[in-house]
C-alpha positions as a Python dict, from the first residue, in 0.01 Angstrom:
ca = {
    (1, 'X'): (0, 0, 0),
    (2, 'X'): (348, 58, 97),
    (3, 'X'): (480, 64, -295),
    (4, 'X'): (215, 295, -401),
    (5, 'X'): (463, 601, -220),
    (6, 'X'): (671, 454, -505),
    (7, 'X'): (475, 693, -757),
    (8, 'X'): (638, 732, -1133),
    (9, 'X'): (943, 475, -995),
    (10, 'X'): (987, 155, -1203),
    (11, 'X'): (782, -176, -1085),
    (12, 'X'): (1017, -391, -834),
    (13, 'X'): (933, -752, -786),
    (14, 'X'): (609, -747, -559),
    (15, 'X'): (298, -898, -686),
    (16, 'X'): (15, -729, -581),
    (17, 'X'): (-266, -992, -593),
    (18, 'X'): (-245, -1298, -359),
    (19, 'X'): (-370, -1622, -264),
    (20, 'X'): (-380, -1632, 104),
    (21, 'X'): (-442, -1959, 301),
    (22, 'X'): (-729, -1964, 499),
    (23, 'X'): (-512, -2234, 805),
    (24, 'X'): (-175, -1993, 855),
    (25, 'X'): (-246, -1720, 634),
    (26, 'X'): (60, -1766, 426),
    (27, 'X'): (73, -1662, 36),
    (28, 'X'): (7, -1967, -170),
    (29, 'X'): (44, -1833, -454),
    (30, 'X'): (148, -1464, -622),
    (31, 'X'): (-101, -1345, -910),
    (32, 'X'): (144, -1065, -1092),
    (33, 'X'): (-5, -810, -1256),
    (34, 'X'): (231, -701, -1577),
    (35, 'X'): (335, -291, -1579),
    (36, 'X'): (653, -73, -1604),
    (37, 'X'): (597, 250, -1366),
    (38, 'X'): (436, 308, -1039),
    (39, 'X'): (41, 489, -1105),
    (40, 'X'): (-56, 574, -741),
    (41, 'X'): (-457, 604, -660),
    (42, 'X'): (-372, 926, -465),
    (43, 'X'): (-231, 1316, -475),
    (44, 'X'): (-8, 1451, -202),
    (45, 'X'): (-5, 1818, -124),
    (46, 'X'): (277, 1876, 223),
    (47, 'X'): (197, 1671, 455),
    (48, 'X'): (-200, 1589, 330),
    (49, 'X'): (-299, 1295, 108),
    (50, 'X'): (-597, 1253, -53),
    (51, 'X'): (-704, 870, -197),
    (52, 'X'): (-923, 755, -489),
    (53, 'X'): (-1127, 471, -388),
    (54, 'X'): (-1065, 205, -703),
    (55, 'X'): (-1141, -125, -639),
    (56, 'X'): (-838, -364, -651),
    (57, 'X'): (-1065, -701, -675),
    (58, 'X'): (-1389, -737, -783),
    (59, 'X'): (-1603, -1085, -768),
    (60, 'X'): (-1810, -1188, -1058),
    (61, 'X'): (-1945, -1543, -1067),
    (62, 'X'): (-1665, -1810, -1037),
    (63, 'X'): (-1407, -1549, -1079),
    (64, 'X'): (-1263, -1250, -1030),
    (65, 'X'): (-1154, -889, -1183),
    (66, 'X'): (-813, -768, -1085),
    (67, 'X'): (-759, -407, -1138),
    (68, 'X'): (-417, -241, -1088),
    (69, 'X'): (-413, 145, -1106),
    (70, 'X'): (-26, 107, -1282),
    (71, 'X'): (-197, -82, -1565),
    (72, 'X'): (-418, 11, -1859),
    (73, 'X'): (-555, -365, -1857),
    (74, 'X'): (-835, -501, -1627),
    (75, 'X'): (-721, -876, -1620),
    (76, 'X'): (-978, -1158, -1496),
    (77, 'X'): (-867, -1452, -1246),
    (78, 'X'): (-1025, -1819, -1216),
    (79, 'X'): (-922, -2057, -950),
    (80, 'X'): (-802, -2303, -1184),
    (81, 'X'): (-557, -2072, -1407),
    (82, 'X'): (-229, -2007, -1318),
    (83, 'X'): (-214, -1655, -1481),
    (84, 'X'): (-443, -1372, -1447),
    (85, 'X'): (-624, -1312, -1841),
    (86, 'X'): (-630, -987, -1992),
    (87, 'X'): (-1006, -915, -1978),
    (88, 'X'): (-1042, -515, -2104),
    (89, 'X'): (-781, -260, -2164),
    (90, 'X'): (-826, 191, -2180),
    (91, 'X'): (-686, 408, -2372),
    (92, 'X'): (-409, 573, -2206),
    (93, 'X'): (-509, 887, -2057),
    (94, 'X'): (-357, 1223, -1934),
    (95, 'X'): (-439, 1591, -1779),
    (96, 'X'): (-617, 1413, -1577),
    (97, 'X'): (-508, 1102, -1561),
    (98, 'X'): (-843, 844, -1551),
    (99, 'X'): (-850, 525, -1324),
    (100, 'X'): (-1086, 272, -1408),
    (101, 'X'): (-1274, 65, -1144),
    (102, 'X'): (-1484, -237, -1188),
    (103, 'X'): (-1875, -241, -1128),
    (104, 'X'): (-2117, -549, -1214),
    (105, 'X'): (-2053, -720, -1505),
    (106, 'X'): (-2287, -946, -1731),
    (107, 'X'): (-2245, -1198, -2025),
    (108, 'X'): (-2391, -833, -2249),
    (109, 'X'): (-2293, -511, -2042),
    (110, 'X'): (-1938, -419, -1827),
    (111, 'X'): (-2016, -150, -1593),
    (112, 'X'): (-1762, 57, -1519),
    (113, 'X'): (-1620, 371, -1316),
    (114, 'X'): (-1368, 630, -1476),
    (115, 'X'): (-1218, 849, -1214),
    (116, 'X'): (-1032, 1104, -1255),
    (117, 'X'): (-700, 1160, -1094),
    (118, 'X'): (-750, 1552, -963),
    (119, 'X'): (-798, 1674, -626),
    (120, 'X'): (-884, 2000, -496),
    (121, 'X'): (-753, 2038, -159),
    (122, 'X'): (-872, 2373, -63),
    (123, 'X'): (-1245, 2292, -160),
    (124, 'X'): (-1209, 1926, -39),
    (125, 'X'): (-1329, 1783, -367),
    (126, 'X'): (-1221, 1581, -645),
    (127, 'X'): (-1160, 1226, -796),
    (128, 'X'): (-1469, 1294, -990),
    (129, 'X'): (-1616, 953, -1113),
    (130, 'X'): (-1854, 912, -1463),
    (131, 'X'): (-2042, 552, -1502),
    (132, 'X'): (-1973, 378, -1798),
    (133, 'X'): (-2158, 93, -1943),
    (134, 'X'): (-1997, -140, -2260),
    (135, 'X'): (-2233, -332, -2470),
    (136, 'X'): (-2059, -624, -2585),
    (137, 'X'): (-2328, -714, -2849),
    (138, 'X'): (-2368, -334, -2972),
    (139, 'X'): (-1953, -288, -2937),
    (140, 'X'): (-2047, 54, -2819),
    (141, 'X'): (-1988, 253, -2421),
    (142, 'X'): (-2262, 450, -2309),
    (143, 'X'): (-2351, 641, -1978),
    (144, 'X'): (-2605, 419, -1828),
    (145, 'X'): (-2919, 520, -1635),
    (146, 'X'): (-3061, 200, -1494),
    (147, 'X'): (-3362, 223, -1314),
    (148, 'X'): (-3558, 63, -1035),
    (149, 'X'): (-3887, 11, -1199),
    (150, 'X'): (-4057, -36, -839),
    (151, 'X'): (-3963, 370, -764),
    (152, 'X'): (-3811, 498, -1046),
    (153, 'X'): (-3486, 551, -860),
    (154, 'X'): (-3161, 443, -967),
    (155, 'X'): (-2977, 172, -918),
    (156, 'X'): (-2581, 157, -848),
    (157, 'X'): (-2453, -83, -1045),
    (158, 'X'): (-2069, 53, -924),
    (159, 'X'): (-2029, 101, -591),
    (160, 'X'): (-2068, -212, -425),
    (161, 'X'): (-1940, -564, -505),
    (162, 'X'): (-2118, -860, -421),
    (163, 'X'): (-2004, -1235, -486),
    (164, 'X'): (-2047, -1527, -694),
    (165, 'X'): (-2405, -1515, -686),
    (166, 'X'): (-2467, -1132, -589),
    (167, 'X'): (-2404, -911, -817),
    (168, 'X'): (-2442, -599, -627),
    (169, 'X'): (-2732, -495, -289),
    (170, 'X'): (-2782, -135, -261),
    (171, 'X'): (-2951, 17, 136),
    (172, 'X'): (-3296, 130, 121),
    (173, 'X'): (-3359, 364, 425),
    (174, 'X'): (-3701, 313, 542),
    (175, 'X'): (-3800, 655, 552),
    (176, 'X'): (-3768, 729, 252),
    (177, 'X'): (-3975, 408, 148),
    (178, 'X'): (-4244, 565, 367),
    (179, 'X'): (-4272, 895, 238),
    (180, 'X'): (-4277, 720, -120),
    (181, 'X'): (-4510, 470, -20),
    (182, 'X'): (-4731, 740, 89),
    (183, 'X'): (-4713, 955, -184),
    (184, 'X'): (-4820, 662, -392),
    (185, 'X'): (-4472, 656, -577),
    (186, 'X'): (-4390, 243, -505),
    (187, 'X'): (-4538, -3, -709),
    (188, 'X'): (-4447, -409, -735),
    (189, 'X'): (-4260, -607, -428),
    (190, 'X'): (-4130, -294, -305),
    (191, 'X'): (-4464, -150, -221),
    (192, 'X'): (-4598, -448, -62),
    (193, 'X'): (-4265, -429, 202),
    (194, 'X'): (-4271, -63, 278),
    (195, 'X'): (-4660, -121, 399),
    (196, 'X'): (-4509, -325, 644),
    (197, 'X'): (-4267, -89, 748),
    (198, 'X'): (-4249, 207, 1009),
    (199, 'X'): (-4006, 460, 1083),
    (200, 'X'): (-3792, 270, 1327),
    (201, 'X'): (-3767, -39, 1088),
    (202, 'X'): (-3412, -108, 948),
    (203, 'X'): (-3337, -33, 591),
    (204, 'X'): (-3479, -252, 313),
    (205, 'X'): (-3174, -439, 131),
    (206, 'X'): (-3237, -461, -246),
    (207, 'X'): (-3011, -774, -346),
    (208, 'X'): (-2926, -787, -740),
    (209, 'X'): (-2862, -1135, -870),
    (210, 'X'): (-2714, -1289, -1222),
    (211, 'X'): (-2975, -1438, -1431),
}
């Protein structure tokens, strides 16, 4: 985190990706992301900071999606390749800058988070995010609304990473099941566990897998 107070400087020689041994915890090997200045995930105002939360790694399957806040590329990494592949690249973007962080992603649809590089100190508020989803088959980005058809609620399909079988779990707070379940809003599985739940039960984890 160190070369990120580096911001608008030229790269130096760090990679920014490892491979860390699990026996001494010594790099095995250095995945380099390519790019020629410093694009820091945070604004500095005095002495306060303020950070964007974009993901650096994100698992999919038997690989994984590097991002790199300097870079306009998303690059994918597999075990068995020696180099990092570009997977998606943005436009360029200024006033405000736009990060973009990784969310699930399928053989048909890339989810995705653009967030904005503005901060408003005073008010406390700012690296405003907007979902995106890309439709490989259609060739088209959209704003997605994806829905839980058991409540009607949405589902965040950015926020959380999972692994190579997970895409994604979101919490479930057990009140609110209850007030739904009474109100006759749940339908499917999730009706039949919030019958079976009170209000000291733990939260209901909805797990999201890859077909």
């Amino acid at each position: 985190m160190s070369v990120y107070y580096k911001e608008g400087e030229k790269r130096g020689d760090q990679s920014y990706h490892a491979l860390i041994s699990k026996k001494d915890g010594s790099v095995t090997r250095n995945i380099p992301i390519p790019f020629d200045v410093v694009k820091a995930p945070f604004i500095q105002n005095g002495d306060a900071v303020a950070v964007a939360s974009v993901r650096s790694i994100t698992p999919c399957r038997d690989s994984w999606f590097l991002t790199e806040t300097s870079s306009d590329t998303v690059y994918r990494y597999a075990p068995d390749n020696s180099e990092p592949i570009p997977f998606l690249a943005k436009r360029p973007t200024v006033d405000p800058e736009m990060f973009l962080s990784m969310g699930v992603v399928t053989d048909r649809y890339y989810f995705m988070q653009a967030i904005e590089k503005k901060f408003n100190f005073e008010k406390r508020r700012g690296f405003a995010s907007i979902g995106l989803m890309y439709d490989k088959q259609e060739n088209a980005v959209f704003n997605p609304v994806v829905l839980n058809v058991d409540n009607s609620k949405n589902v965040d399909l950015f926020s959380r990473a999972g692994d190579g079988e997970v895409a994604t779990f979101q919490n479930l707070s057990a009140d609110r099941l209850l007030d739904a379940y009474q109100n006759g809003e749940l339908k499917g599985r999730l009706k039949e566990i919030a019958a079976g739940l009170n209000e000291e039960s733990n939260p209901v984890i909805m797990v999201i897998k890859y077909r």
